[in-house]
mmCIF file of C-alpha atoms and ligand atoms in Angstrom:
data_model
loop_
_atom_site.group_PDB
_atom_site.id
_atom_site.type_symbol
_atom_site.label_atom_id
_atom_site.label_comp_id
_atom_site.label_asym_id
_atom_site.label_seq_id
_atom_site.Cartn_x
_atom_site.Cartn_y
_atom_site.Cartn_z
ATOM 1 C CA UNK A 485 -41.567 -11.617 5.788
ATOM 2 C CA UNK A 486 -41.143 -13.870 8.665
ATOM 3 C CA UNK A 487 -41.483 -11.838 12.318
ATOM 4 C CA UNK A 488 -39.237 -14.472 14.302
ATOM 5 C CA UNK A 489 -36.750 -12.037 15.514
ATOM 6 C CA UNK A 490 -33.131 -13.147 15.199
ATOM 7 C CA UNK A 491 -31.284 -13.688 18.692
ATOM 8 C CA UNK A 492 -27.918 -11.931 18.114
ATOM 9 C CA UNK A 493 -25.090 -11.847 20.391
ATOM 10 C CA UNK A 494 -24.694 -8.393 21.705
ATOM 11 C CA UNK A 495 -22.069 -6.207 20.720
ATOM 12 C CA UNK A 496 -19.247 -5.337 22.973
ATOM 13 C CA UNK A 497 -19.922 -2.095 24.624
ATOM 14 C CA UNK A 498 -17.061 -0.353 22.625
ATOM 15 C CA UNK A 499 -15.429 -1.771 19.461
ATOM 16 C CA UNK A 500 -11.644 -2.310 19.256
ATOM 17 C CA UNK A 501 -10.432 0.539 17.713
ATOM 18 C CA UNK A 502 -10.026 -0.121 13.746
ATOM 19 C CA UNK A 503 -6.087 -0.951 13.110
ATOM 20 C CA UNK A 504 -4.918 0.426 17.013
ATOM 21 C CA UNK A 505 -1.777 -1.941 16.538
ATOM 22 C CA UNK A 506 -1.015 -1.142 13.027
ATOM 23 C CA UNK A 507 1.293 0.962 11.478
ATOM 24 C CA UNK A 508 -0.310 2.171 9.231
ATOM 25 C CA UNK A 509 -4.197 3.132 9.416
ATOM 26 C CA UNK A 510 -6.567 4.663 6.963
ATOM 27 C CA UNK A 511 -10.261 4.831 8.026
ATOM 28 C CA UNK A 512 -12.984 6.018 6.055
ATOM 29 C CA UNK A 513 -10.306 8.024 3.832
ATOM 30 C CA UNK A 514 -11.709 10.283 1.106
ATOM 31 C CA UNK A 515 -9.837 12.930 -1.469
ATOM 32 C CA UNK A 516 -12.059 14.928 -3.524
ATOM 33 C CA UNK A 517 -10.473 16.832 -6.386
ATOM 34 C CA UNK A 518 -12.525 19.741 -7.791
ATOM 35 C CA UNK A 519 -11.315 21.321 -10.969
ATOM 36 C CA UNK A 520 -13.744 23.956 -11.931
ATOM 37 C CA UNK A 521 -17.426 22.997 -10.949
ATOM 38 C CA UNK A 522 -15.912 19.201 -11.897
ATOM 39 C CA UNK A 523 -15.929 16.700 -8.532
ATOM 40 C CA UNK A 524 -13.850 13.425 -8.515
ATOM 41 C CA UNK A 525 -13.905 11.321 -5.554
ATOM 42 C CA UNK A 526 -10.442 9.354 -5.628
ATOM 43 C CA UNK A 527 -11.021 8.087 -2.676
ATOM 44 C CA UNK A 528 -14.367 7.585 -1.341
ATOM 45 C CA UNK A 529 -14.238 5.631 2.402
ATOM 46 C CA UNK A 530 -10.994 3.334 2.012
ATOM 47 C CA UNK A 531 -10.394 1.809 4.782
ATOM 48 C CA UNK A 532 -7.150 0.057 5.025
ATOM 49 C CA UNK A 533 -4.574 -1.565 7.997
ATOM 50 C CA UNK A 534 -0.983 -2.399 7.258
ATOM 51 C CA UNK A 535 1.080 -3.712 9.813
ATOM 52 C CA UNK A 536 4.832 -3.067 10.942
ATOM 53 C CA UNK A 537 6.756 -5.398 8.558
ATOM 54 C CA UNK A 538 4.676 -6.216 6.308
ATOM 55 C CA UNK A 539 4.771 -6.500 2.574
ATOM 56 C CA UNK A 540 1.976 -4.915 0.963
ATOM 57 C CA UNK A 541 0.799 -4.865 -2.827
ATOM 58 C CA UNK A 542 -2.224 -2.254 -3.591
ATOM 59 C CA UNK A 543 -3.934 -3.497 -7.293
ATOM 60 C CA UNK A 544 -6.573 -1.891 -9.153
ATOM 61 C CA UNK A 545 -7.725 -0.339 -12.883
ATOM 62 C CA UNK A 546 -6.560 2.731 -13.599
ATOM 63 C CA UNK A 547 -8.030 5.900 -12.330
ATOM 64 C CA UNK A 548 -9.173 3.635 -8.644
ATOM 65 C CA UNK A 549 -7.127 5.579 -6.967
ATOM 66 C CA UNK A 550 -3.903 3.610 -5.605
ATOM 67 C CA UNK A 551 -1.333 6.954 -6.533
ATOM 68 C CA UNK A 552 -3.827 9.179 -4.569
ATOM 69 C CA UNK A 553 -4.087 6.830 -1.751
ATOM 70 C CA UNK A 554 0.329 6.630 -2.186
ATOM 71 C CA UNK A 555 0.506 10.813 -1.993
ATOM 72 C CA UNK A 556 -1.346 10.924 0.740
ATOM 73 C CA UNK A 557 0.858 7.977 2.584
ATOM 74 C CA UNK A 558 3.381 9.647 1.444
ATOM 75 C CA UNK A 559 3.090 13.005 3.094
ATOM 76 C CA UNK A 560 2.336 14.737 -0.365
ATOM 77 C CA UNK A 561 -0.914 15.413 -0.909
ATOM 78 C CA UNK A 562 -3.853 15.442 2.124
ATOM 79 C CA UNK A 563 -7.041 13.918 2.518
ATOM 80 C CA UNK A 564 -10.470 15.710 2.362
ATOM 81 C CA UNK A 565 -11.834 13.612 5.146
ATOM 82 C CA UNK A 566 -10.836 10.477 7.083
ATOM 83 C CA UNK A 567 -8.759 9.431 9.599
ATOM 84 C CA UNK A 568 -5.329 8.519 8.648
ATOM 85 C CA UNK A 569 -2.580 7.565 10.818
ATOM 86 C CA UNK A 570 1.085 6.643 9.861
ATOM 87 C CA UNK A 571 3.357 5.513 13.136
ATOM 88 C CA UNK A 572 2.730 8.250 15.983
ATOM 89 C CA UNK A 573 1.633 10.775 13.007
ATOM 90 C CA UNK A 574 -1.835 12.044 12.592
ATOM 91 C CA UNK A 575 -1.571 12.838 8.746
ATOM 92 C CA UNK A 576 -5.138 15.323 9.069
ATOM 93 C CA UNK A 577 -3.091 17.497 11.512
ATOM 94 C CA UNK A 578 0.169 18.098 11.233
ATOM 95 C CA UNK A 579 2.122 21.694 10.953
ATOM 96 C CA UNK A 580 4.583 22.157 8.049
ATOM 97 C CA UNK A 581 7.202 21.362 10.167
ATOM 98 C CA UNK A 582 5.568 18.262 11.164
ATOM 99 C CA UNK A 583 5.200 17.382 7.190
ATOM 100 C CA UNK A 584 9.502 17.921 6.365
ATOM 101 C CA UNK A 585 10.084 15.931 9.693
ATOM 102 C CA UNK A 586 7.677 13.072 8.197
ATOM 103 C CA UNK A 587 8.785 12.858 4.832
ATOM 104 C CA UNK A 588 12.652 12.902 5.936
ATOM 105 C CA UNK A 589 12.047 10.228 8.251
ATOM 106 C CA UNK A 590 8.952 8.390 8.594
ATOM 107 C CA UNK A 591 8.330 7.188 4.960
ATOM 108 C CA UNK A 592 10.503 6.843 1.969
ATOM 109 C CA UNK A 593 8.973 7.270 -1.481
ATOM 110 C CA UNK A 594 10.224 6.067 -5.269
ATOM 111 C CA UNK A 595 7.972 7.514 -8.503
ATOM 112 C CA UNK A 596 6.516 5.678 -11.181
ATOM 113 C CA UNK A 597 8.705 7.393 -13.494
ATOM 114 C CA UNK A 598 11.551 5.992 -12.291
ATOM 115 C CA UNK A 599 14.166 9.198 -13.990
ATOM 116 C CA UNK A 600 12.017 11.409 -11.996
ATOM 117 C CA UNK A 601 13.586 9.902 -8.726
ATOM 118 C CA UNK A 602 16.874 11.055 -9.761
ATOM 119 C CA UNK A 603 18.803 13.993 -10.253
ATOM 120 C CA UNK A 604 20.739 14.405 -13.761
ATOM 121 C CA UNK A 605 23.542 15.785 -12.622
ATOM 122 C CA UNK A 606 24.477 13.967 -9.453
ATOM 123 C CA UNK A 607 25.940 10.757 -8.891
ATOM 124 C CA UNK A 608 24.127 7.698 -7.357
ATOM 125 C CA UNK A 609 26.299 8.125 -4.134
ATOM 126 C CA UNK A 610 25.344 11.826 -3.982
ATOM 127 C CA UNK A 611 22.154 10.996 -4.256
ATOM 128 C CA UNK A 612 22.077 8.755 -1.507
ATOM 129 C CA UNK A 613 24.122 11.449 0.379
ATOM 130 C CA UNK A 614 21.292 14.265 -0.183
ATOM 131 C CA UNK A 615 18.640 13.316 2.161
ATOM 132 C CA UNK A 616 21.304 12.175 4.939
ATOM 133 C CA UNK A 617 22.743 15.724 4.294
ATOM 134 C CA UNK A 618 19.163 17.359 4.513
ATOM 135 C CA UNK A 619 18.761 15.186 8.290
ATOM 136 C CA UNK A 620 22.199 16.361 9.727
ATOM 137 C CA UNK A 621 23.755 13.196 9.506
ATOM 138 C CA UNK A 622 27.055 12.705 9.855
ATOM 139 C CA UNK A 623 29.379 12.554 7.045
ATOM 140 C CA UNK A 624 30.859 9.174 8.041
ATOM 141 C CA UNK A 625 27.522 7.999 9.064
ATOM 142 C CA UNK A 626 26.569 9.255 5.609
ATOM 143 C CA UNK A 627 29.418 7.736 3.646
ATOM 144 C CA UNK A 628 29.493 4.185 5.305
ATOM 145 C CA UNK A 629 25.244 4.427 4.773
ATOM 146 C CA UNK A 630 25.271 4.970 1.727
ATOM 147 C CA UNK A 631 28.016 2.025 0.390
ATOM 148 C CA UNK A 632 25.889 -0.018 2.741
ATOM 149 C CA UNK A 633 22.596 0.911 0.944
ATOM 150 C CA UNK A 634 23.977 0.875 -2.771
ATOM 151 C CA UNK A 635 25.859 -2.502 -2.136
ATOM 152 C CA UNK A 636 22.991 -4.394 -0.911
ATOM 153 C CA UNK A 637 20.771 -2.910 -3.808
ATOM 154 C CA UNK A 638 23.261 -4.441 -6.048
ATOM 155 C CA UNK A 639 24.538 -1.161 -7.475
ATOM 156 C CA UNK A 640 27.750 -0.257 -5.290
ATOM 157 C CA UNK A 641 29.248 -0.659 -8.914
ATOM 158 C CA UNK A 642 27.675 2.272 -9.829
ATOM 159 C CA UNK A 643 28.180 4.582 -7.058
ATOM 160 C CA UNK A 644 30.032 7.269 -9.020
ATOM 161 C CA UNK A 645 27.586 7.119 -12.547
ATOM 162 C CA UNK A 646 24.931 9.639 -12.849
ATOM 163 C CA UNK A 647 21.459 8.729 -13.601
ATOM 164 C CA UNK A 648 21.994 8.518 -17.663
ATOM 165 C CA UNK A 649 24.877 6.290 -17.151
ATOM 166 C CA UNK A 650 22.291 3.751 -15.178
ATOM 167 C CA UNK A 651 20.147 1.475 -16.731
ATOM 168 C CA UNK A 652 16.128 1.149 -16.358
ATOM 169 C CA UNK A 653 16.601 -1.391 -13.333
ATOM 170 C CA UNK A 654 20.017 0.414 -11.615
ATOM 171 C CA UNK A 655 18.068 3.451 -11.926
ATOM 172 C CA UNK A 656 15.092 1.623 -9.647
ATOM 173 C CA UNK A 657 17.809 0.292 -7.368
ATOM 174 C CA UNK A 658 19.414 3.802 -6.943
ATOM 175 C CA UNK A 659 16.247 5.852 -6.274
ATOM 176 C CA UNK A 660 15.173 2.884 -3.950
ATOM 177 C CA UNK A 661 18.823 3.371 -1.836
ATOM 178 C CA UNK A 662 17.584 7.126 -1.633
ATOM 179 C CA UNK A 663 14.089 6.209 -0.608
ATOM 180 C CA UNK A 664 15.673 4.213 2.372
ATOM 181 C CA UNK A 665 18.933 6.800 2.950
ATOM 182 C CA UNK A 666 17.004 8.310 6.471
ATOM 183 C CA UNK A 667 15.904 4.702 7.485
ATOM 184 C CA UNK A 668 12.121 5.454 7.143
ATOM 185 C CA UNK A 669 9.716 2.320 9.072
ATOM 186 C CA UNK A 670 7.807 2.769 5.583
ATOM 187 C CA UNK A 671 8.931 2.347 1.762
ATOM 188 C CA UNK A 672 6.056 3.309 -0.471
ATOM 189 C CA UNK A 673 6.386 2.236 -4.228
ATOM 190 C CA UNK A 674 4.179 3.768 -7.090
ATOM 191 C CA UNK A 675 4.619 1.353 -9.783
ATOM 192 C CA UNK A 676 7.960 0.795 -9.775
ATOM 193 C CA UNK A 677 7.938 -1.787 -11.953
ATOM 194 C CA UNK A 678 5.530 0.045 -14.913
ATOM 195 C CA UNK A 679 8.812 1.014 -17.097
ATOM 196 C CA UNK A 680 10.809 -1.851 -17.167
ATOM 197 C CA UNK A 681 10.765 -5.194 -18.779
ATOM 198 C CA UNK A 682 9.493 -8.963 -17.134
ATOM 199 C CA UNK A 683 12.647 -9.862 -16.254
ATOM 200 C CA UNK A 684 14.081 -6.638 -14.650
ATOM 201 C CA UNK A 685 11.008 -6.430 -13.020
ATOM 202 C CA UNK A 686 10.964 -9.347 -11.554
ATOM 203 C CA UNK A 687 14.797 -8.523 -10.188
ATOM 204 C CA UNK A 688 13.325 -4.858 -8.841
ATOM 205 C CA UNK A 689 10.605 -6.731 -6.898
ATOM 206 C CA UNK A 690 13.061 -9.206 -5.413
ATOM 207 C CA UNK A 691 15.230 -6.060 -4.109
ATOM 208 C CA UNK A 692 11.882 -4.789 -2.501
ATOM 209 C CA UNK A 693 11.324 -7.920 -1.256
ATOM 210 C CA UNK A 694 14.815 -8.387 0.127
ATOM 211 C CA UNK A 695 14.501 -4.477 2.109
ATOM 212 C CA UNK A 696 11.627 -5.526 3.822
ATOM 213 C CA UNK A 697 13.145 -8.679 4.990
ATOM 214 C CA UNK A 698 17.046 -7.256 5.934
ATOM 215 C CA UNK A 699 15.955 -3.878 7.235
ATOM 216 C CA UNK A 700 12.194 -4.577 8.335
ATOM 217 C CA UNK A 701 10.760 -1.520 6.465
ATOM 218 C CA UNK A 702 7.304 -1.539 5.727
ATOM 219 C CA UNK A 703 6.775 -1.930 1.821
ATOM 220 C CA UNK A 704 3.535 -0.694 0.077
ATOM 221 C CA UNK A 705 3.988 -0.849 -3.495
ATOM 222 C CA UNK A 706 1.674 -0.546 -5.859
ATOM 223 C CA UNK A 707 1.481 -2.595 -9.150
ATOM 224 C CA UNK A 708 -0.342 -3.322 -12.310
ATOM 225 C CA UNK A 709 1.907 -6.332 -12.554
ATOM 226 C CA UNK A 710 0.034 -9.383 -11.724
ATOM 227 C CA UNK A 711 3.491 -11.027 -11.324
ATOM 228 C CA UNK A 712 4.014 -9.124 -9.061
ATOM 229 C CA UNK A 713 1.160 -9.008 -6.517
ATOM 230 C CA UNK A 714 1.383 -13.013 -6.746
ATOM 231 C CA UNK A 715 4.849 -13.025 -5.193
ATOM 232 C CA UNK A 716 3.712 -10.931 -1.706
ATOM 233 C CA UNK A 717 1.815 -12.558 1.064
ATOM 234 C CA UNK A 718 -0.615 -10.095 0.898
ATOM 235 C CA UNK A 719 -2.716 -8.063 -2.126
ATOM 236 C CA UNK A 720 -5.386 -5.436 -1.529
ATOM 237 C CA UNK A 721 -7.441 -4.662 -4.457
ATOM 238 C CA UNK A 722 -8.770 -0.833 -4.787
ATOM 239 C CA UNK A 723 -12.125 -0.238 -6.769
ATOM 240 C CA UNK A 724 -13.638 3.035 -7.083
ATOM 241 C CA UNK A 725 -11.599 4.126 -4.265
ATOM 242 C CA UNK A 726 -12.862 1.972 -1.910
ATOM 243 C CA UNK A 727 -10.731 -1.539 -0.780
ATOM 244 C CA UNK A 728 -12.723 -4.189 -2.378
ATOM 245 C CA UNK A 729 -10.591 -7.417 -1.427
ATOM 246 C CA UNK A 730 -7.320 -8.986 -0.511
ATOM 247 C CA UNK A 731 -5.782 -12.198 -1.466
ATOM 248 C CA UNK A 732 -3.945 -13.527 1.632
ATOM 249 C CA UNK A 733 -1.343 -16.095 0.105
ATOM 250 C CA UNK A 734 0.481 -18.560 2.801
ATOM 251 C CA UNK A 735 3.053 -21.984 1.981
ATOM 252 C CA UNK A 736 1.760 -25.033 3.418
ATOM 253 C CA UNK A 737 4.633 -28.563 3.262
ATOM 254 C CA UNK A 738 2.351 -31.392 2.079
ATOM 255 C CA UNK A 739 2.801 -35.177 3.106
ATOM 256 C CA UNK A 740 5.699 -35.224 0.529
ATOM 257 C CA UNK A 741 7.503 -32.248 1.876
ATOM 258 C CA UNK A 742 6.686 -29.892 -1.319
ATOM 259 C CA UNK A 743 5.920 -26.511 -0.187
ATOM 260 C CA UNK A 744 2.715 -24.637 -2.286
ATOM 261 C CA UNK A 745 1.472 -21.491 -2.317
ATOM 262 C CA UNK A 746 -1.703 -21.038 -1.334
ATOM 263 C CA UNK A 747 -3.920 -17.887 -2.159
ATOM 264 C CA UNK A 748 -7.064 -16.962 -0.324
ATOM 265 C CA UNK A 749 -8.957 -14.168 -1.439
ATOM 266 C CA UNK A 750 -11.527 -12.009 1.182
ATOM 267 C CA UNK A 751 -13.914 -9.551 0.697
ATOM 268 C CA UNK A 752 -13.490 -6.220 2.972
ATOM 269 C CA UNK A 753 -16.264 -5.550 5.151
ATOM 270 C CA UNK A 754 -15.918 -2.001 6.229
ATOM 271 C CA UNK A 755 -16.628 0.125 8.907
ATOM 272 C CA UNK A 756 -20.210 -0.005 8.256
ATOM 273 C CA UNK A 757 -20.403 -3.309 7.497
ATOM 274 C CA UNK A 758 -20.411 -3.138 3.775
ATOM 275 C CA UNK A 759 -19.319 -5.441 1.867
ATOM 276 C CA UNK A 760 -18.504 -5.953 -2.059
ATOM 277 C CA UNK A 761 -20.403 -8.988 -3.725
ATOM 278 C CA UNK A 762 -18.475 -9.781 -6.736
ATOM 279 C CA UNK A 763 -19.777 -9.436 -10.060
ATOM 280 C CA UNK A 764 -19.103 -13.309 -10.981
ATOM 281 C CA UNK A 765 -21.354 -14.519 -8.017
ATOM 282 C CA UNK A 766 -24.405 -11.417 -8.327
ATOM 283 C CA UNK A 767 -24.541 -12.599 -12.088
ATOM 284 C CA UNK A 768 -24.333 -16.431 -11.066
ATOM 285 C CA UNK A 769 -27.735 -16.290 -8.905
ATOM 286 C CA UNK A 770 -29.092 -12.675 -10.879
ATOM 287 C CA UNK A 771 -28.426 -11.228 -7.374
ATOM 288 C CA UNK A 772 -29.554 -7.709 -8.135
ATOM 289 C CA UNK A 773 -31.161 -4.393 -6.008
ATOM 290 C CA UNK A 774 -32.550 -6.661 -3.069
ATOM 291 C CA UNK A 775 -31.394 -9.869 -1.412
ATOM 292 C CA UNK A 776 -32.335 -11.686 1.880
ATOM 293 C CA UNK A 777 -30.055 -11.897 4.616
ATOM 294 C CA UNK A 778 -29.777 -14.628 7.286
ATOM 295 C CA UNK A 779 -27.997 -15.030 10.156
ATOM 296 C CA UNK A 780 -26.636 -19.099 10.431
ATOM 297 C CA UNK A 781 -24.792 -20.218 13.646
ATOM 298 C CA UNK A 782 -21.288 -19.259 12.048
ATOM 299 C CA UNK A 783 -22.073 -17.764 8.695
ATOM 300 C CA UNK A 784 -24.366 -15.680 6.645
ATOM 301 C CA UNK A 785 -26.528 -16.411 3.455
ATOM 302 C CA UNK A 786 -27.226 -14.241 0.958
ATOM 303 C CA UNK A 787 -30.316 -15.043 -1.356
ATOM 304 C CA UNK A 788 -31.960 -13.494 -4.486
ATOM 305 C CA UNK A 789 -34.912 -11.572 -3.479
ATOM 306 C CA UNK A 790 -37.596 -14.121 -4.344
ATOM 307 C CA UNK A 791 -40.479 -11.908 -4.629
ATOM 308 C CA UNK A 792 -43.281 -13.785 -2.627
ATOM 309 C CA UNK A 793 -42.837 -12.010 0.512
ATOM 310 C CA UNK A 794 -41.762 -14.887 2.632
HETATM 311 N N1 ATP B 816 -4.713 16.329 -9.262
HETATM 312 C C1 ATP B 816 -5.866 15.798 -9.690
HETATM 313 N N2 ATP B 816 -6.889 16.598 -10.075
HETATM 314 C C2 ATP B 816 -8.064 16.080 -10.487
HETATM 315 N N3 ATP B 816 -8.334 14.759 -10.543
HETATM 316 C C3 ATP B 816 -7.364 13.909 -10.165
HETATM 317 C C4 ATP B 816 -6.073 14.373 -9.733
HETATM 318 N N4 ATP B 816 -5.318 13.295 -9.416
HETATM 319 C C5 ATP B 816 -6.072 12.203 -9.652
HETATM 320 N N5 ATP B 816 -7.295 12.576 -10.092
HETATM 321 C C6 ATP B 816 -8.404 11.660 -10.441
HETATM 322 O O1 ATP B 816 -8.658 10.822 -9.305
HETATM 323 C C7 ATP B 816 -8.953 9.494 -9.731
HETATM 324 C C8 ATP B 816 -7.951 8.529 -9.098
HETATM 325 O O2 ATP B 816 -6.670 8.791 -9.656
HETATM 326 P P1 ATP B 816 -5.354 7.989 -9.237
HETATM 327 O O3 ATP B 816 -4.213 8.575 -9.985
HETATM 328 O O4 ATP B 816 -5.245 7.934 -7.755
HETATM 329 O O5 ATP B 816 -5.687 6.523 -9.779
HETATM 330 P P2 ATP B 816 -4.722 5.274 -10.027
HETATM 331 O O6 ATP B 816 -5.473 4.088 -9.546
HETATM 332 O O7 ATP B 816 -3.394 5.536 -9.405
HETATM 333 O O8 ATP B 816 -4.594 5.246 -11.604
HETATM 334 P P3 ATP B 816 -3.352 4.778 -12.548
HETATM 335 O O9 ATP B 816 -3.232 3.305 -12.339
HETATM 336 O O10 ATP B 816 -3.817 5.149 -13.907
HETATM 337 O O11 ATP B 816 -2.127 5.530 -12.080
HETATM 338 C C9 ATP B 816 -8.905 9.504 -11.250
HETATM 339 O O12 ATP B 816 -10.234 9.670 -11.719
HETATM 340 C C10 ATP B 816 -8.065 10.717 -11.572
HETATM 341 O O13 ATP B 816 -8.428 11.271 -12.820
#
């Protein structure tokens, strides 16, 4: 191995802290369930920044953890370790009280099972009246809300039909109104697209879309639906509980004035400076325990570990 020691710029004293301006911050976040003497690691280190306004998709196989990393956004379910930070709350410390207050207004949430949003025996504008109720709200606050909400979801048709008189996609819409009844800065989505067909789908995600743009919630929803994670400017991909890339996707207007999509995918380097070599390039070059590193005036190589020692 060559001794020539690499000049490196020196590091800043102290490092930006990860995500200070987001609104959303999880660092090094980790949820181990034990059942019995059985460990899983959901979550082991994900590191993730989502900014106010923002449009999020989180993809991955089943089992890498996205719902975890959605109940513990959500105010449901708490981390083993981590830091994890939504608006001004500290999700590692707050009291009970602190939980209701952030659940009823910091973050909205809609099921995968979209019937399990929705309560059998009330109405869609009762619905959208419960959480407003549960906040205080005023009733004409509450009443003018929630036509508001149900008639830009599309459903103000349906304000006086319970859930079984709803179809697949009014369902979505309804539970969706409810999610955003308190005005929450984030709307998190567990595949709220996994029950219905293409084409309703595709309408769902358009009324997400549409939220996010007229009321400037937050939107992190996550989807199987490769549709789906094409139409938002941004896509992190979850492996083994861990964020393993994101496709950043931008229009450009060519010479001609046609406007294309284009889709950049990154790898995540986290805190520790680790980052994910995809399987397509390791097999490519036969990349495998050990590689070389250099240091190039504005990138990095990565080479197969030749075996002679230079
Ligand atoms: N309450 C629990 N008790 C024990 N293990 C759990 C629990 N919840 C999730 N797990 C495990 O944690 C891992 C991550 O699960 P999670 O539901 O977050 O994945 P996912 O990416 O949302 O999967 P899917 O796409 O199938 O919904 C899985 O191995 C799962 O079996």
């Amino acid at each position: 191995m060559s001794s020539t020691p690499l000049s490196l710029p020196q590091p800043s004293a102290r490092a930006p802290e990860f995500g200070r301006d987001a609104l959303i911050v999880c660092e090094n976040l980790v949820r181990i369930y034990q059942t019995g003497s059985i460990e899983v690691q959901a979550l082991q280190g994900l590191d993730l920044a989502v900014e106010s306004g923002e449009l999020v998709a989180v993809v991955g196989a089943s089992g890498s953890g996205k719902s975890t990393l959605l109940s513990i956004l959500a105010g449901i379910d708490a981390p083993t370790a981590g830091r994890v930070r939504v608006d001004r709350w500290n999700l590692l410390a707050m009291s009970r009280a602190d939980r209701v207050d952030y659940r009823r207004h910091t973050v909205g949430f809609v099921r995968q099972q979209t019937a399990s949003n929705l309560i059998p025996y009330l109405t869609a504008r009762e619905m959208v009246d419960l959480p407003m109720t549960a906040a205080r709200t005023a009733k004409k606050e509450r009443r003018e809300r929630a036509a508001e909400l149900l008639d830009s979801l599309g459903v103000a048709d349906c304000a006086d039909r319970r859930p079984g008189q709803l179809s697949g996609g009014q369902q979505m819409r309804v539970a969706i109104a409810v999610a955003l009844a308190n005005q929450p800065r984030v709307l998190l989505a567990d595949e709220p697209t996994g029950e219905l067909d293409a084409a309703t789908s595709a309408e769902v995600f358009g009324v997400l879309r549409d939220v996010n743009r007229r009321y400037g919630v937050t939107v992190v929803v996550v989807t199987h639906d490769p549709e789906v994670s094409g139409q938002v400017e941004r896509t992190v991909a979850i492996r083994d509980g861990r964020t393993s890339s994101e496709v950043l996707r931008r229009t450009t207007t060519d010479a001609e004035g046609d406007t294309h999509m284009i889709a950049e995918e990154y790898a995540v380097m986290d805190r520790a400076g680790r980052v994910q070599v995809p399987r397509e390039f390791r097999q490519a070059l036969a990349l495998t325990r050990r590689v070389r590193l250099a240091l190039e005036p504005d990138h990095i190589t990565i080479r197969p570990d030749s075996g002679s020692g230079e």
